[in-house]
Every structure is written in structure tokens, then in C-alpha cells.
Tab-separated table of C-alpha atoms in Angstrom:
chain	number	residue	atom	x	y	z
A	1	UNK	CA	-59.608	-86.744	47.425
A	2	UNK	CA	-57.519	-86.065	43.642
A	3	UNK	CA	-54.195	-85.725	44.021
A	4	UNK	CA	-53.035	-84.578	40.385
A	5	UNK	CA	-56.077	-81.275	41.394
A	6	UNK	CA	-52.986	-80.493	43.576
A	7	UNK	CA	-50.459	-78.427	40.647
A	8	UNK	CA	-53.453	-77.642	38.277
A	9	UNK	CA	-55.051	-75.581	41.461
A	10	UNK	CA	-51.342	-74.430	42.513
A	11	UNK	CA	-50.232	-73.216	39.718
A	12	UNK	CA	-53.159	-70.936	38.868
A	13	UNK	CA	-52.731	-69.523	42.265
A	14	UNK	CA	-49.540	-68.530	41.540
A	15	UNK	CA	-50.990	-67.219	38.197
A	16	UNK	CA	-53.421	-64.982	39.469
A	17	UNK	CA	-50.982	-63.757	42.480
A	18	UNK	CA	-48.186	-62.762	40.339
A	19	UNK	CA	-49.829	-61.042	37.585
A	20	UNK	CA	-50.554	-58.189	39.717
A	21	UNK	CA	-46.524	-57.704	39.948
A	22	UNK	CA	-46.548	-59.167	36.019
A	23	UNK	CA	-48.993	-55.635	34.819
A	24	UNK	CA	-46.292	-53.019	37.195
A	25	UNK	CA	-42.827	-54.669	35.787
A	26	UNK	CA	-44.126	-54.138	32.330
A	27	UNK	CA	-46.124	-50.933	32.356
A	28	UNK	CA	-44.793	-48.131	30.063
A	29	UNK	CA	-44.376	-45.831	32.990
A	30	UNK	CA	-41.390	-47.806	34.895
A	31	UNK	CA	-38.769	-47.345	31.989
A	32	UNK	CA	-37.091	-44.512	33.072
A	33	UNK	CA	-37.672	-41.288	30.472
A	34	UNK	CA	-33.549	-41.265	29.665
A	35	UNK	CA	-33.327	-45.494	29.171
A	36	UNK	CA	-31.704	-46.395	26.087
A	37	UNK	CA	-33.790	-48.460	23.361
A	38	UNK	CA	-32.314	-50.929	21.403
A	39	UNK	CA	-32.982	-54.821	20.567
A	40	UNK	CA	-31.971	-57.415	21.611
A	41	UNK	CA	-33.252	-60.843	19.823
A	42	UNK	CA	-31.213	-63.748	21.602
A	43	UNK	CA	-30.874	-67.089	19.011
A	44	UNK	CA	-29.503	-70.613	20.588
A	45	UNK	CA	-25.553	-69.652	20.884
A	46	UNK	CA	-25.668	-66.060	19.737
A	47	UNK	CA	-27.288	-62.548	21.329
A	48	UNK	CA	-27.686	-60.195	18.078
A	49	UNK	CA	-27.917	-56.519	19.594
A	50	UNK	CA	-29.818	-53.641	17.176
A	51	UNK	CA	-28.535	-49.952	18.118
A	52	UNK	CA	-30.582	-46.824	17.159
A	53	UNK	CA	-28.021	-45.148	14.223
A	54	UNK	CA	-28.086	-41.700	14.293
A	55	UNK	CA	-31.282	-40.382	14.203
A	56	UNK	CA	-32.061	-42.786	17.965
A	57	UNK	CA	-35.205	-44.015	15.894
A	58	UNK	CA	-35.151	-48.357	16.172
A	59	UNK	CA	-35.776	-49.646	12.720
A	60	UNK	CA	-34.648	-47.063	10.432
A	61	UNK	CA	-31.642	-47.527	7.398
A	62	UNK	CA	-28.861	-45.787	10.165
A	63	UNK	CA	-29.742	-48.776	12.602
A	64	UNK	CA	-26.437	-51.113	13.712
A	65	UNK	CA	-25.852	-54.552	14.728
A	66	UNK	CA	-23.902	-56.555	16.930
A	67	UNK	CA	-23.589	-60.106	16.896
A	68	UNK	CA	-21.724	-61.635	20.490
A	69	UNK	CA	-21.470	-65.431	19.852
A	70	UNK	CA	-21.524	-67.354	23.024
A	71	UNK	CA	-19.749	-70.468	22.256
């Protein structure tokens, strides 16, 4: 018996089993209607969080970004 196939079969099985739950989590209906939208960009020792401006839309000129250095 080839023991190298056991990890590969295990990973494929885990992927197939967890796919259903991944789809449920990423579904647009799982986001509450009153959720606050923001952009998060992670770096090695820094988080950059972008908040929407007065128009409540991300990606416009009135957005503001907060940098959090984790050093």
C-alpha cells in the first residue's frame, strides 16, 4: 500500500466536505443588512483600515485610512 496517498486523499476529502460550509459563509445573504462596510489591508507588521467617507461608499475621494503599526 502506498502511504504517500493517504495525506492527498485526506486533503481532497476535507476540501470536498468543507466546500458546502465555505459557500454558506461567503454567500451575500450571510452579511447583515446593517453591516458597516470597510476595507482592510494587512501587511507584515501593519493593518490599514479604510473607512467610507460622508457618502458611505468605499473607493471614493472622501474615504479615510487608519494605519496601525504592530511593532
